């Protein structure tokens, strides 16, 4: 069957639209800020466009509407019945939750942020570029239906910047789902609250009251069209600049009013925010190597102010086309479950709803990836990591330009600085990222200062830091390259040209890397076809009905692509080796991570591997999650800790 | 065993396959049931009507329908909307209160709402082209048998065409501009139950299909002849079976032949001081048998009930015999109620010939009323409260703002300066003094019925509730006009068709908590679909809540648009209507509250997969 399928389908059709994407032009919003008064800007007349069906209300009115809602009252009564507690006490508890959670958006705080952020952004960034057409589409969307903003998450700057942007364009300011940790910050937490942040606990799966109050709070704001609702599908900042697999909880909450037809439609707006240089880059690298993330605190923030003197280049924000949830759902949702139960009763979403929510989440992330701007430095980093320890500057320029062409062939969104020749662009990239790489005697080398002397362990740690930081930039390419690259890897692994076999290997790799890269659920074949199509397009392979051949001139592309993904192949192999040789029968995730880290560290010390990236806790966690999904490792819930148990590992890698 | 039954099923609407499926299931139930009357077979007792000195009572609708009724539109020949020489709208005829009156603001409303212009006219052809009519295909043997029964029949082209359709948009459109591909081959006019028995027997013998025809007001395509039907199609016109057989004052019931139309039934019962109180909007033309076959609902159901509450006994002739209960009692518990598969069967299972209905003394006193609400939400909340307190008047309806404005546009020229001054004062009070936005407010119309004293008491109770929801009493006159308009509104479609505007109504039944969401979403869906389908002018998309129940309400939608520039308006219309129905389902509403209909494409969604 598969054979038939493979030979009958033609790749071109499936992916043709991918190539023809036309993208909007960018405008720098800081340009005006540099020439006119920030104070006047902060005090400007702010009369945003709002949802057509909005009945204006104050933040506190929302809270009391939530408290009085049938949904929350129902859960309160249920809990009272089950626990024997008086409903009044539970109601009070709900009130406390709401007070902890709720935002209290005030124009004053917004103006304060408008002023201070203007100052800060101008110091930190050269330019903040936005596609104005996207803002216009957003403005239209906000008036028509409730809007959910879904930005990518690479930095704390994300949500500050987005609100700043909407203020600048006179759009309704969003309410933002923020982690409760921010409340630990004195003053700042409360300031954020007044700027529209609402706070959710990190985990509240078991707490029914919290879940009911939180869900109803979000839905009430959405139904009323009170403000655009903003949250991060990735759930947390990606430490690797590689899109994280989506979280579904909040997304399913904001989709529910449409499923229940409490609103006619809901717009989901994917937003891609890309940083030329990420503010938290070195913090992330430490964290990935196991140095814990500093707790959010105001004093920490003040200490961090020295970064204000640093230069973080340009930010590109691409506001994607608003996606109508109604259009996405058309023909997919069986509405019966919602018609047969009163709408205020908490209801576990049916399987097809869960599947739909997951599909939408992945679709939105893929849209984020598609519109994510790639700067020249991203290409430089990718080339550099394949040519360690040093690469000739001229060669680097040549290879970067070559990679630029390939990236564009694969649909990557490269934004090359205006009219700059390659040499200048790369030099300026090097200047901006002098903490990562530098030019020495006509060669570009990783900037692993202090790695020359000191203990072996320290050298390795420093080196790993540099590799991971550099990797952060290369990573931005990976989701654009992953489909053709996995085809290449599969081609090399199978040592066969038969399409069927290559596909089966591709499909296996896709499953193994399902947490590492973003794949739309379940369409393995389509991904394979897309990969083959792109490789054919750049002349790296030729295909017949049954077979795939690498071409002679394609060897450069093929070896580059396989080298690009080698750290992941090797990293996963190391991890699997650790699991099959070294690990105990059962272990916790914590034990696993420190175990792998020590294991890889020893190998690096002995010079038995060069795979520094296997030290990254990100790869380690992703690999473990994939093994759990594949059934090679079993997860057992025991109070407080998750125990993991190894089953015989499929040793295919 | 089910074979003869299937013949009747084949005569059903739309897709015969689903009806057939439905039938075979039901006949399966019957087979196992000890009291199934079908087993006894038809009883060929002599017809009491024929040869009896009085003959059949003459009803309002003649055998030659076209002598009284429009052949290509709604209602009486003499009643229609026209634009007079001055370009003002006028309603002709003397049958309705609006008859002969000039409607000064109506033209402007049409132009504004539909972007229609009086210059662009789309006229219907003047008369039926008899040469286009498909020939009547009938076997000589059947004709001989039929003549032997002495039942009146006709193979005339007009008679056949005028029984080939109901009042769906596409049917009327076909009459004006096209032709039906398949129509009945013969029309028969039985005058009593026994005649029907004979006709059904002949149909079984000669393998024919029968489509029962009552008032011809179906809006569910139930009268449409399946194009692919090869057998002879007999249109069984019940209009001559229109007598009240008896009235039982002790039990307050009346046994009536199924072909009687609503207005005759009420008129004749009134002579003895009774009424049924069943008043669907089509009651001038629709028949008792039709009500039973489509599960009809009447405007005053709050007092009298819907047809299922009114019916005490039904006699139905099926291909396998007569179905009826053995007694005339208020309730039974021996197995499923056979009335409940007859009601809603739309002629697919047999022909309803006689019905015993409940009757009531004609009420002493009637009073209309109306209430203005600041917005639709408050209005719905008020209706919900009225339903909760179970104090709904005979009728209570809430129209949305668009329909309120529409009703306003149909206001006749006022006779005196004094009335116009009063109207102005009223308007000033509501919009300026009370701060109601004329583009948001909505109106409820009320009808009270009963003892004078009780009516007044009841009225106060309802107005008190309305006040709690911000409602203001807006006078008897507005209420009365509202109800009169429902009879006249049906005539409007014909006017629209003359100016490239097509429209139709559909309705649903929905739980209370979803009423507002459903109204908003369906209206918005219609607007959106029109845009997507290339309709150039925003459609008229409006609704009213027409019935209240303990658990929900009936919502009625009107939807019309200007189709200039669209090559296949009927197809576009049907796509949009289908989308609107999908929206209704997604919002937890039903496909129909009282129009009935065959919705086979929706069936898997509606009843679960086991059917």
mmCIF file of C-alpha atoms in Angstrom, chain A residues 52 145 261-265 267 324 326 335 338-339 341 343, chain B residues 513-514 517 520-521 524-525 528 582-583 585-588 605:
data_model
loop_
_atom_site.group_PDB
_atom_site.id
_atom_site.type_symbol
_atom_site.label_atom_id
_atom_site.label_comp_id
_atom_site.label_asym_id
_atom_site.label_seq_id
_atom_site.Cartn_x
_atom_site.Cartn_y
_atom_site.Cartn_z
ATOM 1 C CA UNK A 52 -17.237 45.571 17.725
ATOM 2 C CA UNK A 145 -13.806 38.784 16.424
ATOM 3 C CA UNK A 261 -20.650 28.783 19.881
ATOM 4 C CA UNK A 262 -20.517 31.448 22.564
ATOM 5 C CA UNK A 263 -18.607 33.468 19.984
ATOM 6 C CA UNK A 264 -19.033 33.390 16.234
ATOM 7 C CA UNK A 265 -15.365 32.992 15.553
ATOM 8 C CA UNK A 267 -8.833 34.704 15.361
ATOM 9 C CA UNK A 324 -9.988 31.967 11.631
ATOM 10 C CA UNK A 326 -14.047 28.648 12.384
ATOM 11 C CA UNK A 335 -20.617 19.191 17.851
ATOM 12 C CA UNK A 338 -21.408 20.226 23.285
ATOM 13 C CA UNK A 339 -25.095 20.094 22.429
ATOM 14 C CA UNK A 341 -24.536 18.750 28.039
ATOM 15 C CA UNK A 343 -22.472 24.445 28.471
ATOM 16 C CA UNK B 513 -29.477 29.329 27.260
ATOM 17 C CA UNK B 514 -28.484 29.130 23.612
ATOM 18 C CA UNK B 517 -25.872 32.822 20.713
ATOM 19 C CA UNK B 520 -26.414 36.091 16.590
ATOM 20 C CA UNK B 521 -24.349 33.338 14.997
ATOM 21 C CA UNK B 524 -23.786 36.466 11.078
ATOM 22 C CA UNK B 525 -23.232 33.214 9.214
ATOM 23 C CA UNK B 528 -20.741 35.969 5.820
ATOM 24 C CA UNK B 582 -25.472 23.792 9.776
ATOM 25 C CA UNK B 583 -24.918 26.776 11.990
ATOM 26 C CA UNK B 585 -27.128 22.536 14.471
ATOM 27 C CA UNK B 586 -23.725 23.642 15.695
ATOM 28 C CA UNK B 587 -25.472 26.000 18.100
ATOM 29 C CA UNK B 588 -27.581 23.253 19.586
ATOM 30 C CA UNK B 605 -25.801 14.136 12.383
#
